[in-house]
Amino acid sequence: MKVIKFGGSSLADAKQIRKICSIILSDSQRRIVVVSAPGKRHNDDTKVTDLLIHLAETCRDGGDTEHALELVVERYAGIAKDLNLGKEIVQTIKNDLVSRMRSNLESYEMFVDLLKAAGEDNSAKLVACYLQSIGENAEYIDPKEAGMFLSNEFGNAQVLSHSYDLLARLAERNTIMIFPGFFGYSDSGDVVTFSRGGSDVTGGVLAAAVNADVYENFTDVDFVYAANPKLIENPFPIPLFTYEEMRELSYAGFNVLHEEALAPVYKKGIPVNIRNTNNPDAPGTFIVPDKRAPKPTLPVAGIAADTGFITIHVYKYMMNRLIGYARKLLSVLEEEGIAFEHMPSGIDSISLIIREKHCPPEKLERIVEKYKQLDADSVTVDQDQAIVMLVGRGMTKTVGVAMRATAAFSKAKINIRMINQGSSEVSIMFGVEAKDAKASVIALYNEFFN
């Protein structure tokens, strides 16, 4: 059995939906299909998810909700018309949206999750309806009935462990199952979403639950490339990554696959195949366990950069002699509900890198004050930081990779604020100012691939 996922660009209009249905029907093993909300039809278009967020904001602010609602309904209505599905499915979608808008929920974050989830949910109903209209044995799967239960973290949920046994029952069905991505339900019955792009995670969870032979993730590129094609012209295609390599790259801004999508399949050793909806015959890129990967031919497999980080530098003379001092620093983050991303350190200093979106100004102010109360000699904060990841299994056996990388930064006149390399030697993290992120990727790509 294969689990197959289609991203927003693959569902943007009727033409794309016909393509994905052709792909589904070309292989009888493709029985569980995860779909995203319709994406952009062209560069100036708006994704349905963003239209739904706008609708939620309009409801909250008392704006023109009728107009905001129609913008969403028109996208589905246009697709339904071009697929010759009639008006009933469109009315069903509109009724669903109106019902969500009228929900009396405790908080705005609950409300916006409920509305955002409508994008994928109605997309799945539309695709199932089309497959049925052409005579296929397809059905829409309700995530709640199937058992997709998530933590009660609105906009950033995690799958709950008991979901896997419930979802495993899907393998017993003999239909083509169309499953909406991106959301599930808390144990208390509330709609909760993964973070943005979370349909990838839905696919990974389902693949693990049914013990799929492969998880196929269809997007709009033939391969995963060594660097962002928007920054590098004709970048080097990479036919194979390991889980660890892709995890590092996804974490640092590779937009091909959600950074949390690999965790479920990693535990089961299920390969992931990134493929192109618009060129389905291309083999794409495989992501496999380390033990299945051949010896790398290049030291570096990929380069990625991401912005939106804050670095908190804590300095205390003789810190290395103070038992438990690092634990106290991390306990402050735990109290504030914040995870750190990296923690480069020296004998008298620790730098904590955290994502800006998780640390609003009031939290940051409290953290700094608590660190000062720990008798730190100094606590300073750097805003507008970026991390740049150089990733590749081949680095473990290659002398001089770090030297070449730092020379590339120097040649490009980019100041490196921090360097951090894990014990596995699969990646090197460089901290730079956000304004230098793009130039850093270009400099490293030119050094290792040109």
PDB file of N, CA and C in Angstrom, residues 46-113:
ATOM      1  N   THR A  46      -4.157  34.066  -4.431  1.00  0.00           N
ATOM      2  CA  THR A  46      -4.115  33.872  -2.981  1.00  0.00           C
ATOM      3  C   THR A  46      -4.495  32.438  -2.652  1.00  0.00           C
ATOM      4  N   LYS A  47      -3.725  31.806  -1.788  1.00  0.00           N
ATOM      5  CA  LYS A  47      -4.038  30.445  -1.359  1.00  0.00           C
ATOM      6  C   LYS A  47      -5.339  30.437  -0.557  1.00  0.00           C
ATOM      7  N   VAL A  48      -6.081  29.346  -0.662  1.00  0.00           N
ATOM      8  CA  VAL A  48      -7.345  29.244   0.074  1.00  0.00           C
ATOM      9  C   VAL A  48      -7.109  29.338   1.584  1.00  0.00           C
ATOM     10  N   THR A  49      -6.011  28.774   2.076  1.00  0.00           N
ATOM     11  CA  THR A  49      -5.720  28.883   3.513  1.00  0.00           C
ATOM     12  C   THR A  49      -5.616  30.336   3.940  1.00  0.00           C
ATOM     13  N   ASP A  50      -4.972  31.156   3.110  1.00  0.00           N
ATOM     14  CA  ASP A  50      -4.856  32.582   3.444  1.00  0.00           C
ATOM     15  C   ASP A  50      -6.208  33.284   3.355  1.00  0.00           C
ATOM     16  N   LEU A  51      -7.056  32.861   2.418  1.00  0.00           N
ATOM     17  CA  LEU A  51      -8.416  33.415   2.343  1.00  0.00           C
ATOM     18  C   LEU A  51      -9.204  33.067   3.608  1.00  0.00           C
ATOM     19  N   LEU A  52      -8.989  31.869   4.127  1.00  0.00           N
ATOM     20  CA  LEU A  52      -9.691  31.447   5.340  1.00  0.00           C
ATOM     21  C   LEU A  52      -9.187  32.201   6.571  1.00  0.00           C
ATOM     22  N   ILE A  53      -7.898  32.456   6.617  1.00  0.00           N
ATOM     23  CA  ILE A  53      -7.355  33.268   7.718  1.00  0.00           C
ATOM     24  C   ILE A  53      -7.932  34.679   7.649  1.00  0.00           C
ATOM     25  N   HIS A  54      -8.029  35.218   6.428  1.00  0.00           N
ATOM     26  CA  HIS A  54      -8.645  36.540   6.235  1.00  0.00           C
ATOM     27  C   HIS A  54     -10.107  36.527   6.682  1.00  0.00           C
ATOM     28  N   LEU A  55     -10.810  35.444   6.386  1.00  0.00           N
ATOM     29  CA  LEU A  55     -12.207  35.317   6.807  1.00  0.00           C
ATOM     30  C   LEU A  55     -12.303  35.312   8.333  1.00  0.00           C
ATOM     31  N   ALA A  56     -11.422  34.591   8.992  1.00  0.00           N
ATOM     32  CA  ALA A  56     -11.423  34.554  10.461  1.00  0.00           C
ATOM     33  C   ALA A  56     -11.153  35.937  11.039  1.00  0.00           C
ATOM     34  N   GLU A  57     -10.184  36.638  10.455  1.00  0.00           N
ATOM     35  CA  GLU A  57      -9.858  37.988  10.929  1.00  0.00           C
ATOM     36  C   GLU A  57     -11.028  38.941  10.712  1.00  0.00           C
ATOM     37  N   THR A  58     -11.714  38.782   9.572  1.00  0.00           N
ATOM     38  CA  THR A  58     -12.868  39.634   9.271  1.00  0.00           C
ATOM     39  C   THR A  58     -14.000  39.392  10.266  1.00  0.00           C
ATOM     40  N   CYS A  59     -14.227  38.134  10.604  1.00  0.00           N
ATOM     41  CA  CYS A  59     -15.246  37.810  11.616  1.00  0.00           C
ATOM     42  C   CYS A  59     -14.882  38.426  12.964  1.00  0.00           C
ATOM     43  N   ARG A  60     -13.627  38.330  13.318  1.00  0.00           N
ATOM     44  CA  ARG A  60     -13.174  38.872  14.611  1.00  0.00           C
ATOM     45  C   ARG A  60     -13.310  40.390  14.668  1.00  0.00           C
ATOM     46  N   ASP A  61     -12.972  41.048  13.542  1.00  0.00           N
ATOM     47  CA  ASP A  61     -12.919  42.510  13.527  1.00  0.00           C
ATOM     48  C   ASP A  61     -14.229  43.169  13.124  1.00  0.00           C
ATOM     49  N   GLY A  62     -15.260  42.355  12.823  1.00  0.00           N
ATOM     50  CA  GLY A  62     -16.548  42.925  12.450  1.00  0.00           C
ATOM     51  C   GLY A  62     -16.573  43.532  11.062  1.00  0.00           C
ATOM     52  N   GLY A  63     -15.789  42.972  10.136  1.00  0.00           N
ATOM     53  CA  GLY A  63     -15.737  43.490   8.767  1.00  0.00           C
ATOM     54  C   GLY A  63     -16.797  42.868   7.878  1.00  0.00           C
ATOM     55  N   ASP A  64     -16.566  42.973   6.565  1.00  0.00           N
ATOM     56  CA  ASP A  64     -17.523  42.471   5.569  1.00  0.00           C
ATOM     57  C   ASP A  64     -17.348  40.956   5.426  1.00  0.00           C
ATOM     58  N   THR A  65     -18.020  40.209   6.271  1.00  0.00           N
ATOM     59  CA  THR A  65     -17.851  38.756   6.279  1.00  0.00           C
ATOM     60  C   THR A  65     -18.449  38.100   5.039  1.00  0.00           C
ATOM     61  N   GLU A  66     -19.513  38.694   4.475  1.00  0.00           N
ATOM     62  CA  GLU A  66     -20.136  38.121   3.275  1.00  0.00           C
ATOM     63  C   GLU A  66     -19.141  38.101   2.121  1.00  0.00           C
ATOM     64  N   HIS A  67     -18.414  39.204   1.942  1.00  0.00           N
ATOM     65  CA  HIS A  67     -17.428  39.280   0.860  1.00  0.00           C
ATOM     66  C   HIS A  67     -16.281  38.301   1.110  1.00  0.00           C
ATOM     67  N   ALA A  68     -15.796  38.264   2.349  1.00  0.00           N
ATOM     68  CA  ALA A  68     -14.691  37.362   2.684  1.00  0.00           C
ATOM     69  C   ALA A  68     -15.093  35.905   2.485  1.00  0.00           C
ATOM     70  N   LEU A  69     -16.346  35.591   2.818  1.00  0.00           N
ATOM     71  CA  LEU A  69     -16.855  34.232   2.615  1.00  0.00           C
ATOM     72  C   LEU A  69     -16.941  33.895   1.135  1.00  0.00           C
ATOM     73  N   GLU A  70     -17.439  34.819   0.337  1.00  0.00           N
ATOM     74  CA  GLU A  70     -17.601  34.568  -1.097  1.00  0.00           C
ATOM     75  C   GLU A  70     -16.265  34.328  -1.791  1.00  0.00           C
ATOM     76  N   LEU A  71     -15.203  34.989  -1.318  1.00  0.00           N
ATOM     77  CA  LEU A  71     -13.880  34.772  -1.909  1.00  0.00           C
ATOM     78  C   LEU A  71     -13.467  33.307  -1.785  1.00  0.00           C
ATOM     79  N   VAL A  72     -13.806  32.692  -0.659  1.00  0.00           N
ATOM     80  CA  VAL A  72     -13.485  31.277  -0.450  1.00  0.00           C
ATOM     81  C   VAL A  72     -14.400  30.393  -1.286  1.00  0.00           C
ATOM     82  N   VAL A  73     -15.698  30.654  -1.210  1.00  0.00           N
ATOM     83  CA  VAL A  73     -16.676  29.817  -1.914  1.00  0.00           C
ATOM     84  C   VAL A  73     -16.434  29.851  -3.419  1.00  0.00           C
ATOM     85  N   GLU A  74     -16.068  31.031  -3.947  1.00  0.00           N
ATOM     86  CA  GLU A  74     -15.834  31.164  -5.392  1.00  0.00           C
ATOM     87  C   GLU A  74     -14.712  30.258  -5.876  1.00  0.00           C
ATOM     88  N   ARG A  75     -13.675  30.055  -5.036  1.00  0.00           N
ATOM     89  CA  ARG A  75     -12.584  29.165  -5.452  1.00  0.00           C
ATOM     90  C   ARG A  75     -13.093  27.742  -5.640  1.00  0.00           C
ATOM     91  N   TYR A  76     -13.849  27.256  -4.681  1.00  0.00           N
ATOM     92  CA  TYR A  76     -14.386  25.898  -4.787  1.00  0.00           C
ATOM     93  C   TYR A  76     -15.442  25.801  -5.886  1.00  0.00           C
ATOM     94  N   ALA A  77     -16.250  26.849  -6.020  1.00  0.00           N
ATOM     95  CA  ALA A  77     -17.307  26.834  -7.036  1.00  0.00           C
ATOM     96  C   ALA A  77     -16.711  26.777  -8.437  1.00  0.00           C
ATOM     97  N   GLY A  78     -15.618  27.516  -8.656  1.00  0.00           N
ATOM     98  CA  GLY A  78     -14.961  27.502  -9.960  1.00  0.00           C
ATOM     99  C   GLY A  78     -14.407  26.135 -10.298  1.00  0.00           C
ATOM    100  N   ILE A  79     -13.804  25.485  -9.300  1.00  0.00           N
ATOM    101  CA  ILE A  79     -13.265  24.137  -9.513  1.00  0.00           C
ATOM    102  C   ILE A  79     -14.396  23.151  -9.789  1.00  0.00           C
ATOM    103  N   ALA A  80     -15.457  23.226  -8.984  1.00  0.00           N
ATOM    104  CA  ALA A  80     -16.587  22.298  -9.143  1.00  0.00           C
ATOM    105  C   ALA A  80     -17.243  22.448 -10.512  1.00  0.00           C
ATOM    106  N   LYS A  81     -17.386  23.681 -10.958  1.00  0.00           N
ATOM    107  CA  LYS A  81     -17.997  23.930 -12.267  1.00  0.00           C
ATOM    108  C   LYS A  81     -17.163  23.311 -13.380  1.00  0.00           C
ATOM    109  N   ASP A  82     -15.848  23.525 -13.318  1.00  0.00           N
ATOM    110  CA  ASP A  82     -14.958  23.005 -14.361  1.00  0.00           C
ATOM    111  C   ASP A  82     -14.842  21.484 -14.320  1.00  0.00           C
ATOM    112  N   LEU A  83     -15.195  20.887 -13.180  1.00  0.00           N
ATOM    113  CA  LEU A  83     -15.199  19.424 -13.070  1.00  0.00           C
ATOM    114  C   LEU A  83     -16.585  18.831 -13.330  1.00  0.00           C
ATOM    115  N   ASN A  84     -17.526  19.706 -13.692  1.00  0.00           N
ATOM    116  CA  ASN A  84     -18.912  19.288 -13.997  1.00  0.00           C
ATOM    117  C   ASN A  84     -19.570  18.568 -12.818  1.00  0.00           C
ATOM    118  N   LEU A  85     -19.395  19.117 -11.634  1.00  0.00           N
ATOM    119  CA  LEU A  85     -19.915  18.463 -10.433  1.00  0.00           C
ATOM    120  C   LEU A  85     -21.276  18.986  -9.986  1.00  0.00           C
ATOM    121  N   GLY A  86     -21.737  20.053 -10.579  1.00  0.00           N
ATOM    122  CA  GLY A  86     -23.035  20.583 -10.174  1.00  0.00           C
ATOM    123  C   GLY A  86     -22.928  21.472  -8.947  1.00  0.00           C
ATOM    124  N   LYS A  87     -24.082  21.972  -8.499  1.00  0.00           N
ATOM    125  CA  LYS A  87     -24.103  22.985  -7.443  1.00  0.00           C
ATOM    126  C   LYS A  87     -24.233  22.398  -6.034  1.00  0.00           C
ATOM    127  N   GLU A  88     -24.610  21.137  -5.939  1.00  0.00           N
ATOM    128  CA  GLU A  88     -24.859  20.564  -4.612  1.00  0.00           C
ATOM    129  C   GLU A  88     -23.608  20.551  -3.748  1.00  0.00           C
ATOM    130  N   ILE A  89     -22.467  20.157  -4.331  1.00  0.00           N
ATOM    131  CA  ILE A  89     -21.230  20.106  -3.560  1.00  0.00           C
ATOM    132  C   ILE A  89     -20.815  21.505  -3.117  1.00  0.00           C
ATOM    133  N   VAL A  90     -21.061  22.511  -3.976  1.00  0.00           N
ATOM    134  CA  VAL A  90     -20.713  23.892  -3.626  1.00  0.00           C
ATOM    135  C   VAL A  90     -21.567  24.373  -2.455  1.00  0.00           C
ATOM    136  N   GLN A  91     -22.848  24.044  -2.488  1.00  0.00           N
ATOM    137  CA  GLN A  91     -23.733  24.439  -1.386  1.00  0.00           C
ATOM    138  C   GLN A  91     -23.325  23.749  -0.086  1.00  0.00           C
ATOM    139  N   THR A  92     -22.903  22.500  -0.197  1.00  0.00           N
ATOM    140  CA  THR A  92     -22.426  21.771   0.987  1.00  0.00           C
ATOM    141  C   THR A  92     -21.217  22.470   1.595  1.00  0.00           C
ATOM    142  N   ILE A  93     -20.299  22.901   0.730  1.00  0.00           N
ATOM    143  CA  ILE A  93     -19.094  23.595   1.196  1.00  0.00           C
ATOM    144  C   ILE A  93     -19.459  24.933   1.839  1.00  0.00           C
ATOM    145  N   LYS A  94     -20.363  25.673   1.206  1.00  0.00           N
ATOM    146  CA  LYS A  94     -20.765  26.971   1.768  1.00  0.00           C
ATOM    147  C   LYS A  94     -21.444  26.784   3.121  1.00  0.00           C
ATOM    148  N   ASN A  95     -22.332  25.803   3.214  1.00  0.00           N
ATOM    149  CA  ASN A  95     -23.015  25.544   4.486  1.00  0.00           C
ATOM    150  C   ASN A  95     -22.011  25.197   5.587  1.00  0.00           C
ATOM    151  N   ASP A  96     -20.995  24.432   5.215  1.00  0.00           N
ATOM    152  CA  ASP A  96     -19.961  24.059   6.181  1.00  0.00           C
ATOM    153  C   ASP A  96     -19.226  25.297   6.691  1.00  0.00           C
ATOM    154  N   LEU A  97     -18.870  26.197   5.775  1.00  0.00           N
ATOM    155  CA  LEU A  97     -18.152  27.415   6.160  1.00  0.00           C
ATOM    156  C   LEU A  97     -19.003  28.305   7.059  1.00  0.00           C
ATOM    157  N   VAL A  98     -20.268  28.458   6.703  1.00  0.00           N
ATOM    158  CA  VAL A  98     -21.174  29.290   7.511  1.00  0.00           C
ATOM    159  C   VAL A  98     -21.315  28.705   8.914  1.00  0.00           C
ATOM    160  N   SER A  99     -21.425  27.393   8.991  1.00  0.00           N
ATOM    161  CA  SER A  99     -21.537  26.732  10.292  1.00  0.00           C
ATOM    162  C   SER A  99     -20.300  26.993  11.144  1.00  0.00           C
ATOM    163  N   ARG A 100     -19.130  26.937  10.521  1.00  0.00           N
ATOM    164  CA  ARG A 100     -17.889  27.211  11.256  1.00  0.00           C
ATOM    165  C   ARG A 100     -17.845  28.663  11.725  1.00  0.00           C
ATOM    166  N   MET A 101     -18.286  29.589  10.854  1.00  0.00           N
ATOM    167  CA  MET A 101     -18.278  31.012  11.205  1.00  0.00           C
ATOM    168  C   MET A 101     -19.173  31.303  12.409  1.00  0.00           C
ATOM    169  N   ARG A 102     -20.217  30.535  12.578  1.00  0.00           N
ATOM    170  CA  ARG A 102     -21.180  30.768  13.664  1.00  0.00           C
ATOM    171  C   ARG A 102     -20.807  30.052  14.959  1.00  0.00           C
ATOM    172  N   SER A 103     -19.696  29.342  14.923  1.00  0.00           N
ATOM    173  CA  SER A 103     -19.287  28.596  16.120  1.00  0.00           C
ATOM    174  C   SER A 103     -18.939  29.551  17.259  1.00  0.00           C
ATOM    175  N   ASN A 104     -19.396  29.223  18.431  1.00  0.00           N
ATOM    176  CA  ASN A 104     -19.146  30.041  19.621  1.00  0.00           C
ATOM    177  C   ASN A 104     -18.027  29.387  20.430  1.00  0.00           C
ATOM    178  N   LEU A 105     -16.784  29.740  20.089  1.00  0.00           N
ATOM    179  CA  LEU A 105     -15.629  29.102  20.713  1.00  0.00           C
ATOM    180  C   LEU A 105     -15.003  30.000  21.774  1.00  0.00           C
ATOM    181  N   GLU A 106     -14.196  29.391  22.633  1.00  0.00           N
ATOM    182  CA  GLU A 106     -13.638  30.101  23.777  1.00  0.00           C
ATOM    183  C   GLU A 106     -12.607  31.148  23.384  1.00  0.00           C
ATOM    184  N   SER A 107     -11.859  30.898  22.319  1.00  0.00           N
ATOM    185  CA  SER A 107     -10.763  31.802  21.971  1.00  0.00           C
ATOM    186  C   SER A 107     -10.649  31.956  20.462  1.00  0.00           C
ATOM    187  N   TYR A 108      -9.945  33.013  20.058  1.00  0.00           N
ATOM    188  CA  TYR A 108      -9.739  33.254  18.633  1.00  0.00           C
ATOM    189  C   TYR A 108      -8.857  32.171  18.022  1.00  0.00           C
ATOM    190  N   GLU A 109      -7.865  31.688  18.769  1.00  0.00           N
ATOM    191  CA  GLU A 109      -6.980  30.660  18.210  1.00  0.00           C
ATOM    192  C   GLU A 109      -7.756  29.381  17.906  1.00  0.00           C
ATOM    193  N   MET A 110      -8.761  29.062  18.701  1.00  0.00           N
ATOM    194  CA  MET A 110      -9.620  27.915  18.407  1.00  0.00           C
ATOM    195  C   MET A 110     -10.446  28.181  17.151  1.00  0.00           C
ATOM    196  N   PHE A 111     -10.939  29.408  17.031  1.00  0.00           N
ATOM    197  CA  PHE A 111     -11.781  29.789  15.895  1.00  0.00           C
ATOM    198  C   PHE A 111     -10.994  29.773  14.586  1.00  0.00           C
ATOM    199  N   VAL A 112      -9.785  30.313  14.602  1.00  0.00           N
ATOM    200  CA  VAL A 112      -9.001  30.376  13.364  1.00  0.00           C
ATOM    201  C   VAL A 112      -8.564  28.973  12.935  1.00  0.00           C
ATOM    202  N   ASP A 113      -8.286  28.085  13.885  1.00  0.00           N
ATOM    203  CA  ASP A 113      -7.967  26.700  13.523  1.00  0.00           C
ATOM    204  C   ASP A 113      -9.170  26.013  12.877  1.00  0.00           C
TER     205      ASP A 113
END
